[in-house]
Each structure stands twice: as C-alpha cells, then as structure tokens.
C-alpha cells in the first residue's frame, strides 16, 4: 500500500499573521498523521525562512514545497529562483506546469519540460500538473492533451524521466471553480496516465505518484481517494483553511 501524498498549494495567499495562525496547529495535528500520509505545504517562496523559524525547535511534520522554479541555474535573470537555491532552502517538491503559470505566464510544454529536467538534476521532486481546458473536455480530448504534456518530458529527459516524480492531473475547468471532476472520470484519466507513463518507461517506473487537483474539499475527498489510481491530492483553496485541510487529511487516513 502506498503512502498518499497531499500538497497544499497556497498560491499567492498568506501573510506572517496567517502563517502564525495556521502553521503551529497544523504541525501539531500532523504529529498523528505524518507517518501515514506525506504532507507538503507550498507557500509563496519568500516565506520559507519565516516558516522554518516559526517551527524552529519543533520537528516539522510536513515538507516544504515551491510553486515555481526558473529554467536557469544562476545568472542575469532578474526576479527568478533557481533549483539550486530551492535545494539550498531545503525545498523537496516543486509544482511546475500549473495551468495558472501556463496561462498567465505563457509557459509552454517545452519550458515546463526544461524545468522538470533541471529539478531532476538537483534531485528535487517535480510535481508536474497536466490537464485539459473546458473546451478540450467537451471535445473529449483529455487523453490526447495529457499525452502531449507527458511526451515532451520523455523527449527531453529519457525513459527514466518519471522515476521519483508526481503527476497532478488537474482539469483546468475544475481548478478553483467549486466544480470537481467526477471520481469516476478522474479514475479513468489517472489510470490512462499511469499506464501510458509505465509503457513509455519500459515498465520500470519507481516512486511515481498521481494526484488529483481541482476543487478538492472535505465533501468530495473520500470518494476521490477511494479510486485505485489516485494517490493523493494537490489542494489549492481548501489548504488555506485549517479546519477544511485537516478534515481532508483525516478522511485520507481512513
Ligand atoms: P483548488 O486549486 O483546490 O483551489 O481548485 C487546485 C490547484 O490549483 O492546484
């Protein structure tokens, strides 16, 4: 049985006050759950040190993640953050390919593949978000879209690309909309993703996880996590509310 992995993506939210209020109780709560469930919090990156200081004497019961990384290791790239710096900050997981970056920052599959490759070089776990738009969903192109988003990674990184990685299947229309994809539909796509990646990896894949993301709440978590090919969640909105987030973790633990 695999250990489910839950990532809280805080996006562009939070403040020192918010972090103080949520983090200590969350960390306390996780004492009971960190052995059965891997929890990652991805705050805005500039709060990393603040978070580490707040926990200072306590053992952190979760890992820290980042929401982005640059395509360079160092140099004249104003405003960017490199994988080497993330490693230096003890960041273990990095979300890449999120639809909000694809749309708002014009990141295409090739840029995302480059980020994936660089993270692997630094032994940081990439959390690769893939998924279709509402239009593509209506046109039943989900598998085709996911395939393209996966192929470009294999092309750059080779057949072992997906060892020690996470793919988050996130239908774009479900993100932040309050309308999650149906568990049955997510299972079909997750199963497809797993088999496709497995076959392109020569059936040799290790430590590979599939998450679902898109309006996960305490009300739909149970049914979603019961699906065979869903190994955890990438959670946006609900990760900002202590009560909601801890409820989801409790549900997964069952
Ligand atoms: P949501 O966001 O849970 O608020 O829908 C998920 C995500 O963007 O990863």
mmCIF file with all atom_site columns, C-alpha atoms in Angstrom, residues 7 11 98 129-132 167-176 179-181 186 190 210-216 220 224 230 232-236:
data_model
loop_
_atom_site.group_PDB
_atom_site.id
_atom_site.type_symbol
_atom_site.label_atom_id
_atom_site.label_alt_id
_atom_site.label_comp_id
_atom_site.label_asym_id
_atom_site.label_entity_id
_atom_site.label_seq_id
_atom_site.pdbx_PDB_ins_code
_atom_site.Cartn_x
_atom_site.Cartn_y
_atom_site.Cartn_z
_atom_site.occupancy
_atom_site.B_iso_or_equiv
_atom_site.pdbx_formal_charge
_atom_site.auth_seq_id
_atom_site.auth_comp_id
_atom_site.auth_asym_id
_atom_site.auth_atom_id
_atom_site.pdbx_PDB_model_num
ATOM 1  C CA . UNK A 1 7   ? 0.177   19.047 -1.269  1.00 0.00 ? 7   UNK A CA 1
ATOM 2  C CA . UNK A 1 11  ? -0.722  30.218 -4.440  1.00 0.00 ? 11  UNK A CA 1
ATOM 3  C CA . UNK A 1 98  ? 0.293   24.612 -13.210 1.00 0.00 ? 98  UNK A CA 1
ATOM 4  C CA . UNK A 1 129 ? 0.498   19.482 -13.453 1.00 0.00 ? 129 UNK A CA 1
ATOM 5  C CA . UNK A 1 130 ? -1.303  18.357 -16.572 1.00 0.00 ? 130 UNK A CA 1
ATOM 6  C CA . UNK A 1 131 ? -4.907  18.595 -17.695 1.00 0.00 ? 131 UNK A CA 1
ATOM 7  C CA . UNK A 1 132 ? -7.356  19.854 -20.240 1.00 0.00 ? 132 UNK A CA 1
ATOM 8  C CA . UNK A 1 167 ? 1.950   13.953 -11.880 1.00 0.00 ? 167 UNK A CA 1
ATOM 9  C CA . UNK A 1 168 ? -1.016  16.014 -10.756 1.00 0.00 ? 168 UNK A CA 1
ATOM 10 C CA . UNK A 1 169 ? -3.987  15.557 -13.045 1.00 0.00 ? 169 UNK A CA 1
ATOM 11 C CA . UNK A 1 170 ? -5.792  18.893 -12.854 1.00 0.00 ? 170 UNK A CA 1
ATOM 12 C CA . UNK A 1 171 ? -8.641  19.540 -15.278 1.00 0.00 ? 171 UNK A CA 1
ATOM 13 C CA . UNK A 1 172 ? -8.353  23.301 -15.731 1.00 0.00 ? 172 UNK A CA 1
ATOM 14 C CA . UNK A 1 173 ? -12.099 23.819 -15.561 1.00 0.00 ? 173 UNK A CA 1
ATOM 15 C CA . UNK A 1 174 ? -12.169 22.221 -12.099 1.00 0.00 ? 174 UNK A CA 1
ATOM 16 C CA . UNK A 1 175 ? -9.482  24.453 -10.550 1.00 0.00 ? 175 UNK A CA 1
ATOM 17 C CA . UNK A 1 176 ? -10.938 26.973 -8.122  1.00 0.00 ? 176 UNK A CA 1
ATOM 18 C CA . UNK A 1 179 ? -16.845 22.003 -9.518  1.00 0.00 ? 179 UNK A CA 1
ATOM 19 C CA . UNK A 1 180 ? -14.592 18.984 -9.155  1.00 0.00 ? 180 UNK A CA 1
ATOM 20 C CA . UNK A 1 181 ? -14.343 16.334 -11.877 1.00 0.00 ? 181 UNK A CA 1
ATOM 21 C CA . UNK A 1 186 ? -10.638 11.130 -12.657 1.00 0.00 ? 186 UNK A CA 1
ATOM 22 C CA . UNK A 1 190 ? -5.403  8.700  -13.905 1.00 0.00 ? 190 UNK A CA 1
ATOM 23 C CA . UNK A 1 210 ? -0.612  10.505 -9.392  1.00 0.00 ? 210 UNK A CA 1
ATOM 24 C CA . UNK A 1 211 ? -2.528  13.252 -7.632  1.00 0.00 ? 211 UNK A CA 1
ATOM 25 C CA . UNK A 1 212 ? -5.838  14.803 -8.467  1.00 0.00 ? 212 UNK A CA 1
ATOM 26 C CA . UNK A 1 213 ? -6.329  18.568 -8.150  1.00 0.00 ? 213 UNK A CA 1
ATOM 27 C CA . UNK A 1 214 ? -9.335  20.795 -8.807  1.00 0.00 ? 214 UNK A CA 1
ATOM 28 C CA . UNK A 1 215 ? -11.817 21.858 -6.112  1.00 0.00 ? 215 UNK A CA 1
ATOM 29 C CA . UNK A 1 216 ? -10.944 19.101 -3.645  1.00 0.00 ? 216 UNK A CA 1
ATOM 30 C CA . UNK A 1 220 ? -15.531 15.005 -2.185  1.00 0.00 ? 220 UNK A CA 1
ATOM 31 C CA . UNK A 1 224 ? -11.921 10.596 -4.877  1.00 0.00 ? 224 UNK A CA 1
ATOM 32 C CA . UNK A 1 230 ? -5.438  8.438  -7.215  1.00 0.00 ? 230 UNK A CA 1
ATOM 33 C CA . UNK A 1 232 ? -3.229  11.929 -3.253  1.00 0.00 ? 232 UNK A CA 1
ATOM 34 C CA . UNK A 1 233 ? -4.341  15.492 -3.872  1.00 0.00 ? 233 UNK A CA 1
ATOM 35 C CA . UNK A 1 234 ? -2.992  18.851 -4.942  1.00 0.00 ? 234 UNK A CA 1
ATOM 36 C CA . UNK A 1 235 ? -5.167  21.265 -2.992  1.00 0.00 ? 235 UNK A CA 1
ATOM 37 C CA . UNK A 1 236 ? -5.487  25.000 -3.514  1.00 0.00 ? 236 UNK A CA 1
#
